[in-house]
mmCIF file with all atom_site columns, C-alpha atoms in Angstrom:
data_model
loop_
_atom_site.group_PDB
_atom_site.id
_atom_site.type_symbol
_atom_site.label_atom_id
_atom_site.label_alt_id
_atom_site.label_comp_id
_atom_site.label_asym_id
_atom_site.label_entity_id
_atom_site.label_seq_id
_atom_site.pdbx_PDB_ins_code
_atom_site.Cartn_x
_atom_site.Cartn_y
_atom_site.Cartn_z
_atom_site.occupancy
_atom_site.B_iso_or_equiv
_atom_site.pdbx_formal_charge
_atom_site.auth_seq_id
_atom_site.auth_comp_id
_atom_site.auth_asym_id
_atom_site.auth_atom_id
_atom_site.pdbx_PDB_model_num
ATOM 1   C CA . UNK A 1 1   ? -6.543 31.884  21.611 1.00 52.00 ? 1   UNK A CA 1
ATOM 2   C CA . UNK A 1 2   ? -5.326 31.200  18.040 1.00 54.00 ? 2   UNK A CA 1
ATOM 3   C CA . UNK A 1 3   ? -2.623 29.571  18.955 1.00 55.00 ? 3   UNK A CA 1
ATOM 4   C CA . UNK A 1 4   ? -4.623 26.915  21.229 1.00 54.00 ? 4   UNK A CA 1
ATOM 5   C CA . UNK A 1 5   ? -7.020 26.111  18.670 1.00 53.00 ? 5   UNK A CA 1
ATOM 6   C CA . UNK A 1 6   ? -4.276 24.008  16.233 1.00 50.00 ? 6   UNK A CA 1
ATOM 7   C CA . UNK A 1 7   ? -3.005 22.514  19.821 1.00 48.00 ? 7   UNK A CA 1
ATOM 8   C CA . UNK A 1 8   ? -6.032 21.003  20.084 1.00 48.00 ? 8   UNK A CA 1
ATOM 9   C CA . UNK A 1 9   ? -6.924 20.304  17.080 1.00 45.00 ? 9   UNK A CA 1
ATOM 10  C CA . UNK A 1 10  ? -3.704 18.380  17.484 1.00 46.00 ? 10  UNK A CA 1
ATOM 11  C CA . UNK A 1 11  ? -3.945 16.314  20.106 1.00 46.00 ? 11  UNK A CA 1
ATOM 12  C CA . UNK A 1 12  ? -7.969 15.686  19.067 1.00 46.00 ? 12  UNK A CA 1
ATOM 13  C CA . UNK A 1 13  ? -6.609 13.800  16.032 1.00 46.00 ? 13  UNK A CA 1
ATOM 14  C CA . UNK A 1 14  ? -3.698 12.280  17.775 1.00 48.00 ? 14  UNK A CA 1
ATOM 15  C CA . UNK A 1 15  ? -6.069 10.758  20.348 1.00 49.00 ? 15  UNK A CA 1
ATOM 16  C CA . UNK A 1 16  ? -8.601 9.361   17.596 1.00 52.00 ? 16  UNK A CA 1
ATOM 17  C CA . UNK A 1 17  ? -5.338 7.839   15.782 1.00 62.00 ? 17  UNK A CA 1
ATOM 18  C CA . UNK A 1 18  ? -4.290 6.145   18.514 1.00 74.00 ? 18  UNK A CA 1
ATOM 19  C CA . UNK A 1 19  ? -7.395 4.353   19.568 1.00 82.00 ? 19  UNK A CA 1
ATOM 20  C CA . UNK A 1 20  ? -7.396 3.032   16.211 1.00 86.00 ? 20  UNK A CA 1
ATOM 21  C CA . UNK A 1 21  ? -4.142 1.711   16.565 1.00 93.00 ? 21  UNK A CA 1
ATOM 22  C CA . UNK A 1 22  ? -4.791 0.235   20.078 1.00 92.00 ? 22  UNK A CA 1
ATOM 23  C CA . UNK A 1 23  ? -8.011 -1.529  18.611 1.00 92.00 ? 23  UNK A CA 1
ATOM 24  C CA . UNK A 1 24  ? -6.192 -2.392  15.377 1.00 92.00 ? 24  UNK A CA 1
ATOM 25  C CA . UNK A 1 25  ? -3.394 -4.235  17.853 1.00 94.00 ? 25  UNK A CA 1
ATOM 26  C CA . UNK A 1 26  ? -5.952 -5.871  19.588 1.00 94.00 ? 26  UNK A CA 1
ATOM 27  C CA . UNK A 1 27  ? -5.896 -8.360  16.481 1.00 93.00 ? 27  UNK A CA 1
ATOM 28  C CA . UNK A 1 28  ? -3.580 -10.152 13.898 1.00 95.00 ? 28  UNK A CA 1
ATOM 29  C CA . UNK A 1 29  ? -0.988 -7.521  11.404 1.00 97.00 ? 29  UNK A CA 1
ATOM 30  C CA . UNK A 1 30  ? -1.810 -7.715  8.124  1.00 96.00 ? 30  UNK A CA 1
ATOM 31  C CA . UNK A 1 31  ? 1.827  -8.579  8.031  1.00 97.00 ? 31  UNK A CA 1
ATOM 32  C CA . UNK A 1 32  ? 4.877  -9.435  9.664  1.00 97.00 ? 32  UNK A CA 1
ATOM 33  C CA . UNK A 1 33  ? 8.549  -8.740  8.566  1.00 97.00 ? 33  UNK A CA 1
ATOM 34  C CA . UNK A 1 34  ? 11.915 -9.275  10.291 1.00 97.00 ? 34  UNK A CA 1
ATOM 35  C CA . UNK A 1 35  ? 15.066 -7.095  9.459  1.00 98.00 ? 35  UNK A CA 1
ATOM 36  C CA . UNK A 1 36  ? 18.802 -7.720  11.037 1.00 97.00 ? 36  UNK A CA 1
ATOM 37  C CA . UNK A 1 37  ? 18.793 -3.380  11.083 1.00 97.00 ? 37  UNK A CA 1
ATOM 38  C CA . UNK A 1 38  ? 18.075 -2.048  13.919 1.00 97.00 ? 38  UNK A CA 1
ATOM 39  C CA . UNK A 1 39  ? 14.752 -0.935  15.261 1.00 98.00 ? 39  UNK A CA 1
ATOM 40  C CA . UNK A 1 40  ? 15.655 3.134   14.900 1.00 97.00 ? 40  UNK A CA 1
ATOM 41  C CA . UNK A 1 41  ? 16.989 2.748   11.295 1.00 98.00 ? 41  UNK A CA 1
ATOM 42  C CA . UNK A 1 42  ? 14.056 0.951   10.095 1.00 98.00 ? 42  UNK A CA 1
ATOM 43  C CA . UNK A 1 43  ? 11.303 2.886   11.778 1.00 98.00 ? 43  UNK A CA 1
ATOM 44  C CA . UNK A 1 44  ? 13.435 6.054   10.531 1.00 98.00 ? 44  UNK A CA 1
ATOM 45  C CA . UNK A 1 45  ? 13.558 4.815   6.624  1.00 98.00 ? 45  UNK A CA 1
ATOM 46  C CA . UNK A 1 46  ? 9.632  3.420   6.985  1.00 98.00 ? 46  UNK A CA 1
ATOM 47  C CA . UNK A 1 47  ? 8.986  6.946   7.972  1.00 98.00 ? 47  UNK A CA 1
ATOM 48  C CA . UNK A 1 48  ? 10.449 8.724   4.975  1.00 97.00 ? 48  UNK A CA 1
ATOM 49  C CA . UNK A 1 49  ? 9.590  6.389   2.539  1.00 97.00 ? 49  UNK A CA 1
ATOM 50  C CA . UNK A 1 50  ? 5.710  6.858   3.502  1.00 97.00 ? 50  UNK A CA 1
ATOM 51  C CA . UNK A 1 51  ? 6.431  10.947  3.158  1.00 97.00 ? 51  UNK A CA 1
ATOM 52  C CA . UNK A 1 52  ? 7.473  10.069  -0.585 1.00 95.00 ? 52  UNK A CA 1
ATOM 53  C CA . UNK A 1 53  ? 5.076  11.739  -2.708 1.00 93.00 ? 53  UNK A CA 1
ATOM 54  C CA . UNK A 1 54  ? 6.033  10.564  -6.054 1.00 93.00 ? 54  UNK A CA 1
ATOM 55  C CA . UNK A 1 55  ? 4.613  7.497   -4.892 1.00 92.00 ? 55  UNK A CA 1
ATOM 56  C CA . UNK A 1 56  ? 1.623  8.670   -2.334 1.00 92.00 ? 56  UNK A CA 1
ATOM 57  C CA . UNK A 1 57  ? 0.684  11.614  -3.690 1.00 89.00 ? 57  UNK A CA 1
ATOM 58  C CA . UNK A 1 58  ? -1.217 13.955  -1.488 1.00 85.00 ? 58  UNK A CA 1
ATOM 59  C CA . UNK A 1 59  ? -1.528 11.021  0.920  1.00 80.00 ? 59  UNK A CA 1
ATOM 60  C CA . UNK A 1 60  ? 2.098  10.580  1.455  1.00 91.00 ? 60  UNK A CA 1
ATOM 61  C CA . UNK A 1 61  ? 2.443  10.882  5.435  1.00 93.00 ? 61  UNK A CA 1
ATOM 62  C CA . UNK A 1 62  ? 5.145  9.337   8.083  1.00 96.00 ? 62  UNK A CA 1
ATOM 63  C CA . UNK A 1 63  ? 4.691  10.267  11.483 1.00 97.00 ? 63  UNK A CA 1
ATOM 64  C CA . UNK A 1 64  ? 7.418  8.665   13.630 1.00 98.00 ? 64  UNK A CA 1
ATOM 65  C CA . UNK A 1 65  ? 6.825  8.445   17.663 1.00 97.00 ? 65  UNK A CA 1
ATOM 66  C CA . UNK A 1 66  ? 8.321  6.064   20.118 1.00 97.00 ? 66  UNK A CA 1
ATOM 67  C CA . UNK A 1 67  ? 6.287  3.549   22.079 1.00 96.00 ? 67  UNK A CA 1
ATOM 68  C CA . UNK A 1 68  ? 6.309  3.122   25.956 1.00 93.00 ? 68  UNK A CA 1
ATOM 69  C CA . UNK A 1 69  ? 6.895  -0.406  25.387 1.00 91.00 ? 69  UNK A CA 1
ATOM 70  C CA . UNK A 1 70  ? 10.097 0.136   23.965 1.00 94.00 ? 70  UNK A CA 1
ATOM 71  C CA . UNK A 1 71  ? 10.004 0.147   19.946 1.00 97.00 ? 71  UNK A CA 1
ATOM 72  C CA . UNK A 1 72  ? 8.420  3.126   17.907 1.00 98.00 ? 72  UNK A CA 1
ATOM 73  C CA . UNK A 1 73  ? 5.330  3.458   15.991 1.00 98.00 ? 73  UNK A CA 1
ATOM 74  C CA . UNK A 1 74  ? 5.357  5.100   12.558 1.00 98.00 ? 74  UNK A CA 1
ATOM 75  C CA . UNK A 1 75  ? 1.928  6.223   10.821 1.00 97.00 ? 75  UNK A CA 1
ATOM 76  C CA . UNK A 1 76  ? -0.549 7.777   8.445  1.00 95.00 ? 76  UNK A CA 1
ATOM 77  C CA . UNK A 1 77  ? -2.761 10.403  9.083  1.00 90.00 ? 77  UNK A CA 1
ATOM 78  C CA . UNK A 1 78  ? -5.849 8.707   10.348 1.00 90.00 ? 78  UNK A CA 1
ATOM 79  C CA . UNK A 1 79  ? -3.872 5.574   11.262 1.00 91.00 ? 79  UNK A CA 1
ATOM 80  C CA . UNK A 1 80  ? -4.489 4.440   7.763  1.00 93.00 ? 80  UNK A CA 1
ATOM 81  C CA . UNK A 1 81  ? -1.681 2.115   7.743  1.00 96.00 ? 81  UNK A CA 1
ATOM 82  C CA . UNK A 1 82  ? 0.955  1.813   10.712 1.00 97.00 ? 82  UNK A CA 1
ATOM 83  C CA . UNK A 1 83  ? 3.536  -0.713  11.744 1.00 98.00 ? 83  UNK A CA 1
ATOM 84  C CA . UNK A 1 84  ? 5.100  -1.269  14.990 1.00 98.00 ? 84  UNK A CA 1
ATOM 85  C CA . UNK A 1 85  ? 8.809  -1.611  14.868 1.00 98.00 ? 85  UNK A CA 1
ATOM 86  C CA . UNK A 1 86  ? 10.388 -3.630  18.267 1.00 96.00 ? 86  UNK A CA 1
ATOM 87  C CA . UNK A 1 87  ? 13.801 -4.982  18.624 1.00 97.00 ? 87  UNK A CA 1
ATOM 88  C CA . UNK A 1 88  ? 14.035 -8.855  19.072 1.00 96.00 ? 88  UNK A CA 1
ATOM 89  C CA . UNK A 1 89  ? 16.707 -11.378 18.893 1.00 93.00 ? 89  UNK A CA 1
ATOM 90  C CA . UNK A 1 90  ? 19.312 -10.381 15.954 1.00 91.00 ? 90  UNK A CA 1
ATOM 91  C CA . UNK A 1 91  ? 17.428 -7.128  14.767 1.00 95.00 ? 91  UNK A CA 1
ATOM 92  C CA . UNK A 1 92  ? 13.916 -5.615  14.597 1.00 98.00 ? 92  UNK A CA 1
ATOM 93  C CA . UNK A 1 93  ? 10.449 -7.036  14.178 1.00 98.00 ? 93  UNK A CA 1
ATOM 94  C CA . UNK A 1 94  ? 8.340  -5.057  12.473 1.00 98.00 ? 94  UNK A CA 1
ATOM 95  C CA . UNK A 1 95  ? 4.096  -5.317  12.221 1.00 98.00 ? 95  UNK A CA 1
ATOM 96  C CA . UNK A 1 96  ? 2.551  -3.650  9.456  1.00 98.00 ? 96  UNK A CA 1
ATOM 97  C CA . UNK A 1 97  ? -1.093 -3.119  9.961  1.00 98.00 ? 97  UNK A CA 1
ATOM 98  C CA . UNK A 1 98  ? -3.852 -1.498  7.365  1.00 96.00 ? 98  UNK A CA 1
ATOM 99  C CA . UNK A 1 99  ? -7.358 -0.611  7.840  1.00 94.00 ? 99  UNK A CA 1
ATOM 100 C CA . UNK A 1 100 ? -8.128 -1.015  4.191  1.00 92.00 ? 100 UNK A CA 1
ATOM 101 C CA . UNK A 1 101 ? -6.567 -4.340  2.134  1.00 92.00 ? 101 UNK A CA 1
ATOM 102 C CA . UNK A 1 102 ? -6.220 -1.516  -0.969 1.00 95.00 ? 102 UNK A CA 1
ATOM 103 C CA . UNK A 1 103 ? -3.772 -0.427  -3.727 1.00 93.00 ? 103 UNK A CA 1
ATOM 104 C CA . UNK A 1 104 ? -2.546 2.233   -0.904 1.00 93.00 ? 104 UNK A CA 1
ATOM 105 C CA . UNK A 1 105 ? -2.320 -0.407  1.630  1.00 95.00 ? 105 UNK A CA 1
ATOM 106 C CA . UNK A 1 106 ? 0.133  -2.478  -0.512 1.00 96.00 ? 106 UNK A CA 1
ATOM 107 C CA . UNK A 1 107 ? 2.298  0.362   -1.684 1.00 96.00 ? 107 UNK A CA 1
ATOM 108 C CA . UNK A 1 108 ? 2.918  1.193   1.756  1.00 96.00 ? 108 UNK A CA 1
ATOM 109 C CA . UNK A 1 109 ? 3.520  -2.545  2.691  1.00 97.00 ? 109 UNK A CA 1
ATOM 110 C CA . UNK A 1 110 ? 6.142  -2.741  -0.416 1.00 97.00 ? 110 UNK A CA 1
ATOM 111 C CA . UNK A 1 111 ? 7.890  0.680   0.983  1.00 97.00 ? 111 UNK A CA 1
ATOM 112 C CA . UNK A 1 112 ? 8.197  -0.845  4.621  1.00 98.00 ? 112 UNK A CA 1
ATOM 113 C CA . UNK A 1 113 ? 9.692  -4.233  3.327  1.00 98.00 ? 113 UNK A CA 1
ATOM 114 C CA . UNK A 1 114 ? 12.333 -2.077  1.289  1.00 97.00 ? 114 UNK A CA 1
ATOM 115 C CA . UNK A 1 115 ? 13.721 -0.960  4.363  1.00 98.00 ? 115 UNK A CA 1
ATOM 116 C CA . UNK A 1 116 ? 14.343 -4.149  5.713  1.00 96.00 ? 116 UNK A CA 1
#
């Protein structure tokens, strides 16, 4: 029984993190960057840069999953900030989307574009 509860705790926040996402893709990014790396190497360095907590403190958080479309998806907790990372044409497209148009928001923008 103890060991169920985390599981679902799990999935519980996994499920309201991606129907954030879904809804958040459902509009523009906040921004859109294009890298000649490909789509697993940028996703990969987005990830760890987000875990960086010299820079994001007790909010620093990557979570790195592939999509069904193809691509991956790397995330906060909450779905704070996420970007969607696809191949295309001579390297990887990558949309970086942000609930909040914050300080946090823009740091994480800045780390994504480093890894381009």
């Amino acid at each position: 029984m103890r060991a169920l509860l985390p599981v679902t705790v799990a999935l519980l926040l996994a499920g309201c993190a991606s129907s954030t996402m879904e809804a958040a893709r459902n509009g523009a990014p906040s921004a859109r960057l294009d890298s000649h790396k490909t789509p697993d190497v940028v996703a990969q360095c987005i990830q760890f840069s987000w875990q960086e907590e010299k820079t994001f403190g007790v909010d620093a958080s990557g979570y790195l999953e592939a999509r069904k479309q193809g691509g991956f998806t790397v995330y906060t907790r909450e779905a704070e900030s996420f970007v969607d990372v696809y191949a295309q044409a001579g390297g990887t497209r990558v949309d970086y989307y942000a609930q909040h148009n914050d300080g946090v928001a823009l740091q994480r923008r800045a780390a994504a574009a480093t890894c381009l």
